[in-house]
CSV table of C-alpha atoms in Angstrom, one decimal:
chain,number,residue,atom,x,y,z
A,1,MET,CA,0.0,0.0,0.0
A,2,LEU,CA,2.8,2.4,0.9
A,3,GLY,CA,4.6,1.6,-2.4
A,4,LEU,CA,1.4,2.3,-4.3
A,5,LYS,CA,0.9,5.7,-2.6
A,6,ARG,CA,4.5,6.6,-3.3
A,7,ALA,CA,4.0,5.7,-7.0
A,8,VAL,CA,0.9,8.0,-7.1
A,9,LEU,CA,3.0,10.8,-5.6
A,10,LEU,CA,5.8,10.3,-8.1
A,11,ALA,CA,3.4,10.3,-11.0
A,12,SER,CA,1.7,13.3,-9.6
A,13,LEU,CA,4.9,15.3,-9.4
A,14,ALA,CA,5.6,14.4,-13.0
A,15,ILE,CA,2.2,15.8,-14.1
A,16,VAL,CA,2.9,19.0,-12.3
A,17,ILE,CA,6.3,19.6,-13.7
A,18,SER,CA,5.5,18.4,-17.3
A,19,ALA,CA,2.6,20.8,-17.3
A,20,ALA,CA,5.1,23.5,-16.4
A,21,VAL,CA,7.2,22.6,-19.4
A,22,ALA,CA,4.1,22.8,-21.7
A,23,LEU,CA,2.9,26.2,-20.4
A,24,ALA,CA,6.3,27.8,-19.9
A,25,GLN,CA,8.7,26.4,-22.5
A,26,GLU,CA,11.8,27.9,-21.0
A,27,PHE,CA,11.1,26.4,-17.6
A,28,PRO,CA,13.1,24.6,-16.2
A,29,THR,CA,16.5,25.1,-17.6
A,30,LYS,CA,18.4,24.0,-14.5
A,31,PRO,CA,17.8,21.8,-11.4
A,32,ILE,CA,15.0,22.8,-9.0
A,33,GLU,CA,15.7,22.7,-5.3
A,34,LEU,CA,13.1,21.4,-2.9
A,35,VAL,CA,13.9,22.6,0.6
A,36,ILE,CA,12.9,20.3,3.6
A,37,PRO,CA,12.9,22.2,6.9
A,38,TYR,CA,13.7,19.1,8.9
A,39,ALA,CA,16.5,16.5,9.3
A,40,ALA,CA,16.8,13.3,7.3
A,41,GLY,CA,14.6,10.3,8.0
A,42,GLY,CA,11.3,12.0,8.9
A,43,SER,CA,8.0,11.9,7.0
A,44,HIS,CA,8.8,15.2,5.2
A,45,ASP,CA,12.2,13.9,4.0
A,46,LEU,CA,10.8,10.5,2.9
A,47,THR,CA,7.9,12.2,1.0
A,48,ALA,CA,10.2,14.6,-0.7
A,49,ARG,CA,12.6,11.9,-1.8
A,50,ALA,CA,9.8,9.8,-3.3
A,51,LEU,CA,8.6,12.9,-5.2
A,52,THR,CA,12.0,13.9,-6.5
A,53,SER,CA,13.4,10.5,-7.4
A,54,VAL,CA,11.9,10.4,-10.9
A,55,ALA,CA,11.5,14.1,-11.6
A,56,HIS,CA,14.4,14.3,-14.1
A,57,GLN,CA,12.7,11.7,-16.3
A,58,TYR,CA,9.8,14.1,-17.0
A,59,ILE,CA,11.3,17.6,-16.9
A,60,GLY,CA,14.8,17.0,-18.2
A,61,GLN,CA,16.3,18.5,-15.0
A,62,PRO,CA,16.8,17.0,-11.6
A,63,MET,CA,14.9,18.1,-8.5
A,64,LEU,CA,17.2,18.2,-5.5
A,65,VAL,CA,16.2,17.6,-1.9
A,66,VAL,CA,18.0,20.3,0.3
A,67,LEU,CA,17.8,19.6,4.0
A,68,LYS,CA,17.7,22.7,6.1
A,69,PRO,CA,16.8,21.6,9.6
A,70,GLY,CA,16.8,23.8,12.7
A,71,GLY,CA,14.5,25.9,14.8
A,72,GLY,CA,11.6,23.5,14.5
A,73,GLY,CA,11.3,24.3,10.8
A,74,ALA,CA,12.1,28.0,10.9
A,75,VAL,CA,15.6,27.8,9.4
A,76,GLY,CA,14.4,26.0,6.2
A,77,SER,CA,11.3,28.1,5.9
A,78,GLN,CA,13.2,31.4,6.2
A,79,ALA,CA,15.8,30.1,3.6
A,80,ALA,CA,13.0,29.4,1.2
A,81,ILE,CA,11.3,32.8,1.7
A,82,ARG,CA,14.6,34.6,1.0
A,83,ALA,CA,15.2,32.6,-2.2
A,84,LYS,CA,14.7,34.2,-5.6
A,85,PRO,CA,11.1,33.7,-6.6
A,86,ASP,CA,11.8,32.1,-10.0
A,87,GLY,CA,10.4,28.6,-9.5
A,88,TYR,CA,13.8,27.1,-8.9
A,89,THR,CA,13.5,27.0,-5.1
A,90,LEU,CA,10.5,25.4,-3.6
A,91,MET,CA,9.7,24.1,-0.1
A,92,LEU,CA,7.8,21.1,1.2
A,93,GLY,CA,5.9,22.9,4.0
A,94,GLY,CA,3.6,21.6,6.6
A,95,SER,CA,1.3,22.4,9.5
A,96,GLY,CA,4.1,22.2,12.0
A,97,PRO,CA,6.6,24.7,10.6
A,98,ASN,CA,4.2,26.9,8.8
A,99,THR,CA,1.1,27.2,11.0
A,100,ILE,CA,1.8,26.1,14.6
A,101,LEU,CA,5.4,27.3,15.0
A,102,PRO,CA,4.9,30.8,13.5
A,103,LEU,CA,1.7,31.2,15.6
A,104,ARG,CA,3.4,30.4,18.8
A,105,GLU,CA,6.8,32.0,18.2
A,106,LYS,CA,5.6,35.0,16.1
A,107,ILE,CA,7.9,34.1,13.3
A,108,PRO,CA,6.9,35.3,9.8
A,109,ILE,CA,6.9,32.0,8.0
A,110,GLY,CA,3.1,31.5,7.4
A,111,PRO,CA,0.6,32.1,4.6
A,112,ASP,CA,1.6,35.8,4.2
A,113,GLN,CA,5.2,34.9,3.4
A,114,PHE,CA,4.7,32.1,0.9
A,115,ALA,CA,2.9,31.5,-2.4
A,116,ALA,CA,0.8,28.3,-2.0
A,117,ILE,CA,1.4,26.0,-5.0
A,118,ALA,CA,-0.5,22.9,-4.0
A,119,ARG,CA,-1.3,20.7,-1.0
A,120,ILE,CA,0.1,17.3,-1.7
A,121,ASN,CA,-1.5,15.3,1.1
A,122,TYR,CA,-2.4,15.3,4.7
A,123,SER,CA,-2.1,12.7,7.4
A,124,PRO,CA,-2.8,12.0,11.0
A,125,ALA,CA,-0.1,11.5,13.6
A,126,VAL,CA,0.3,8.1,15.2
A,127,PHE,CA,1.4,7.6,18.8
A,128,ALA,CA,3.9,4.8,19.0
A,129,VAL,CA,6.3,3.2,21.4
A,130,ARG,CA,9.0,0.5,20.9
A,131,THR,CA,7.8,-3.0,21.1
A,132,GLU,CA,9.7,-3.7,24.3
A,133,ALA,CA,7.8,-0.9,26.1
A,134,PRO,CA,5.3,-1.9,28.8
A,135,TRP,CA,2.3,0.0,27.3
A,136,LYS,CA,-0.1,-1.9,25.2
A,137,THR,CA,-2.8,0.8,24.8
A,138,PHE,CA,-2.8,4.6,24.8
A,139,ARG,CA,-5.0,4.5,27.9
A,140,GLU,CA,-2.1,2.8,29.8
A,141,VAL,CA,0.2,5.7,28.7
A,142,VAL,CA,-2.3,8.2,30.0
A,143,ASP,CA,-2.5,6.3,33.3
A,144,THR,CA,1.3,6.4,33.6
A,145,MET,CA,1.4,10.1,33.0
A,146,LYS,CA,-1.3,10.7,35.6
A,147,LYS,CA,0.4,8.6,38.2
A,148,ASN,CA,3.9,9.8,37.5
A,149,PRO,CA,3.7,13.5,36.4
A,150,GLY,CA,6.6,14.7,34.3
A,151,LYS,CA,8.3,11.3,34.1
A,152,PHE,CA,7.1,10.0,30.7
A,153,ASN,CA,9.8,11.0,28.2
A,154,PHE,CA,8.1,12.2,25.0
A,155,ALA,CA,10.2,12.7,21.9
A,156,ASN,CA,8.8,15.6,19.9
A,157,THR,CA,9.7,16.1,16.2
A,158,GLY,CA,10.5,19.8,16.7
A,159,THR,CA,9.2,22.2,19.3
A,160,TRP,CA,5.7,23.4,18.3
A,161,GLY,CA,5.9,21.0,15.3
A,162,ALA,CA,3.5,18.5,13.9
A,163,GLY,CA,4.8,15.8,16.2
A,164,ASP,CA,4.7,18.0,19.3
A,165,PHE,CA,1.4,19.8,18.9
A,166,PRO,CA,-0.9,16.7,19.2
A,167,MET,CA,0.8,15.7,22.5
A,168,ARG,CA,0.2,19.3,23.8
A,169,MET,CA,-3.4,18.9,22.7
A,170,VAL,CA,-3.7,15.6,24.5
A,171,ALA,CA,-2.1,17.0,27.7
A,172,ARG,CA,-4.5,19.9,27.7
A,173,ALA,CA,-7.5,17.7,27.1
A,174,ALA,CA,-6.6,15.0,29.7
A,175,GLY,CA,-4.7,17.2,32.2
A,176,LEU,CA,-1.3,15.5,31.8
A,177,ASP,CA,2.3,16.4,32.6
A,178,TYR,CA,5.2,14.9,30.8
A,179,ASN,CA,8.9,15.4,29.9
A,180,ASN,CA,8.9,17.0,26.4
A,181,ILE,CA,12.2,16.4,24.6
A,182,PRO,CA,12.8,18.3,21.3
A,183,PHE,CA,14.4,16.8,18.2
A,184,ASP,CA,15.0,18.3,14.7
A,185,GLY,CA,12.5,16.1,12.9
A,186,GLY,CA,10.7,12.8,12.9
A,187,GLY,CA,13.9,10.8,12.0
A,188,PRO,CA,15.8,11.8,15.1
A,189,ALA,CA,12.7,11.4,17.3
A,190,LEU,CA,12.1,7.9,16.0
A,191,LEU,CA,15.7,7.0,16.6
A,192,ALA,CA,15.4,8.2,20.2
A,193,VAL,CA,12.4,6.0,20.9
A,194,LEU,CA,14.0,3.0,19.2
A,195,GLY,CA,17.2,3.5,21.2
A,196,GLY,CA,15.4,3.7,24.5
A,197,ASN,CA,16.3,7.4,25.0
A,198,ALA,CA,12.6,8.3,24.9
A,199,ASP,CA,9.4,6.5,25.8
A,200,GLY,CA,7.1,7.4,22.9
A,201,SER,CA,6.4,9.9,20.1
A,202,PHE,CA,3.7,11.1,17.7
A,203,LEU,CA,5.1,10.1,14.3
A,204,PHE,CA,3.7,9.7,10.7
A,205,THR,CA,3.1,6.5,8.7
A,206,ALA,CA,5.8,7.2,6.0
A,207,GLN,CA,8.5,6.6,8.6
A,208,LEU,CA,6.6,4.5,11.1
A,209,LEU,CA,5.0,1.7,9.0
A,210,PRO,CA,8.4,0.0,8.1
A,211,GLN,CA,9.3,0.0,11.8
A,212,ILE,CA,6.0,-1.6,12.7
A,213,ALA,CA,6.3,-4.2,10.0
A,214,ALA,CA,9.8,-5.0,11.3
A,215,GLY,CA,8.4,-5.6,14.8
A,216,LYS,CA,10.4,-2.7,16.3
A,217,MET,CA,7.5,-0.2,17.1
A,218,ARG,CA,4.0,-0.5,18.3
A,219,ALA,CA,1.3,1.9,17.3
A,220,LEU,CA,-1.2,2.8,20.1
A,221,ALA,CA,-3.5,5.6,18.7
A,222,VAL,CA,-4.1,7.8,15.7
A,223,THR,CA,-5.2,11.4,15.7
A,224,ASP,CA,-7.8,11.3,13.0
A,225,THR,CA,-11.6,11.0,13.3
A,226,ARG,CA,-11.4,7.4,12.0
A,227,ARG,CA,-8.9,4.6,12.0
A,228,HIS,CA,-6.0,4.7,9.5
A,229,ARG,CA,-6.5,2.3,6.6
A,230,ASP,CA,-3.0,0.9,7.0
A,231,LEU,CA,-3.5,0.5,10.8
A,232,PRO,CA,-7.0,-0.9,11.1
A,233,ASN,CA,-6.4,-2.4,14.5
A,234,VAL,CA,-5.1,0.9,16.0
A,235,PRO,CA,-7.9,3.0,17.7
A,236,THR,CA,-8.3,6.7,17.5
A,237,LEU,CA,-7.5,9.0,20.4
A,238,ARG,CA,-11.3,9.5,20.8
A,239,GLU,CA,-11.8,5.7,21.1
A,240,GLU,CA,-9.1,5.8,23.8
A,241,GLY,CA,-11.0,8.4,25.8
A,242,VAL,CA,-9.2,11.6,24.7
A,243,ASP,CA,-11.2,14.1,22.5
A,244,VAL,CA,-8.4,15.2,20.2
A,245,VAL,CA,-8.2,15.3,16.4
A,246,PHE,CA,-5.1,16.5,14.5
A,247,THR,CA,-3.9,16.1,10.9
A,248,GLN,CA,-0.8,17.5,9.2
A,249,TRP,CA,-0.8,18.8,5.6
A,250,ARG,CA,2.2,18.8,3.3
A,251,SER,CA,2.4,21.4,0.5
A,252,VAL,CA,4.7,22.7,-2.1
A,253,LEU,CA,5.3,26.3,-1.3
A,254,ALA,CA,7.2,29.0,-3.2
A,255,PRO,CA,8.6,32.4,-2.2
A,256,LYS,CA,6.2,35.3,-2.6
A,257,GLY,CA,6.6,37.0,-5.9
A,258,ILE,CA,6.9,33.9,-8.1
A,259,PRO,CA,5.6,34.7,-11.6
A,260,GLN,CA,2.0,33.8,-12.0
A,261,ALA,CA,2.8,31.8,-15.2
A,262,ILE,CA,5.3,29.6,-13.4
A,263,ALA,CA,3.0,29.2,-10.4
A,264,GLN,CA,0.1,28.2,-12.6
A,265,ALA,CA,2.3,25.8,-14.5
A,266,LEU,CA,3.0,24.0,-11.2
A,267,ILE,CA,-0.7,23.9,-10.1
A,268,LYS,CA,-2.1,20.9,-11.9
A,269,GLN,CA,-4.0,17.9,-10.8
A,270,LEU,CA,-2.1,15.6,-8.4
A,271,GLY,CA,-4.9,13.1,-7.7
A,272,ASP,CA,-7.6,12.9,-5.0
A,273,GLU,CA,-5.9,9.9,-3.3
A,274,ILE,CA,-3.2,12.3,-2.1
A,275,HIS,CA,-5.7,15.0,-1.1
A,276,PHE,CA,-4.8,17.6,-3.8
A,277,GLN,CA,-5.8,21.3,-3.4
A,278,ALA,CA,-4.6,23.9,-5.8
A,279,GLY,CA,-3.0,27.2,-4.8
A,280,LYS,CA,-5.9,29.5,-3.7
A,281,GLU,CA,-8.1,26.7,-2.4
A,282,PHE,CA,-5.2,25.4,-0.3
A,283,GLU,CA,-4.4,28.9,0.9
A,284,ASN,CA,-8.0,29.2,2.2
A,285,THR,CA,-7.7,25.9,4.0
A,286,TRP,CA,-4.3,27.0,5.5
A,287,ARG,CA,-5.8,30.2,6.8
A,288,GLN,CA,-8.8,28.4,8.3
A,289,GLU,CA,-6.4,26.1,10.1
A,290,TRP,CA,-4.3,29.1,11.2
A,291,GLU,CA,-7.3,30.7,12.9
A,292,GLY,CA,-8.4,27.5,14.6
A,293,PHE,CA,-4.9,26.6,15.8
A,294,ALA,CA,-4.3,30.1,17.1
A,295,LYS,CA,-6.9,29.6,19.8
A,296,VAL,CA,-5.2,26.4,21.0
A,297,VAL,CA,-1.7,28.1,20.9
A,298,ALA,CA,-3.0,31.1,22.8
A,299,GLY,CA,-4.1,29.0,25.7
A,300,ALA,CA,-1.1,26.8,25.9
A,301,GLN,CA,2.0,27.1,28.0
A,302,LYS,CA,5.4,27.4,26.4
C-alpha cells in the first residue's frame, strides 16, 4: 500500500512539472531545489525523496532535496522565503513549521510569506512506542502520565511542530504532565524511541510503518476521526477516551513574488488519493487552520 501511494505521488509530481514545461517552454533550464525544513529520516524527508526520485525523467532536470533543519522548521522556511522567486527554489511545507510554529513564536513563515502552490497530502499522527515498552494501549500511557507527572519521556519532532502539537493537545484535554524532549524532525525522534532514549512519540506513517512491519515499534493511537486504513487495529484517540483530532498537511510552497505563469504551471491535478488542493483553495484551507490553531496556541503554556 505504501509503495502504491508513493507511486501515485511520483506520477503526480511528473504531471505538475511536465505541465510547467508545456505552459512555460523555458522552464526549467536548471535543477530545482526542494527545501525540507527538517532533518533526514522523517516523513517530510521521505515524502520529498519519493517525489523527486523520478523528476528528471519528466522535466529533463533533476529536482534536488535540500535539508535545512533547525528551529523547529524555521531555518528552512526562512531560507525558502529569502530565495529568488523564480520557481527554482520550492519548499515542502507543513502544519508544524508553517502554522503552529509561527503562531506560537511569532515568526513570519506563514501564509503571508509564501505563495501556495498545492497541498500534496495530509495525514494524522500516530502515537507509538518501541515493542519492548510496557504500554499496550494509549489508555495505559495516559494512566502512567497521571500517576507519574513529568516522568514520561516524550520525543517531539520539533518544538511546536506536527509531532509536538498533538501531544500538547492531549495533555491539555486530559490534564497530563510529561517530559517534552525536542528533536529536529521525525527521524531523530524515532531513533530516540528505538534507542530507548525516549518512551514514545507522535510520528507519521511514512517513517513508522516499516518499523511496525519489522516488529520494532507498536502503534497505540491515531489522531484522525477514524482509524487509519494501514493500521485498522489501532484505535483513534477518541476511542481511547481523549477528545483530540489532528492532521498535518504537506504542501509545495514557493517564495512570494513567483511569476504567475510559473505558479500556474506548477498547479495541476495531483490526484484525490493524495488530497490535492490547488493554490488558492489550499491557501484558504491553510488560513482556516491558522485561525483555529491560534486559539489552542494562545491557551497553551510554552
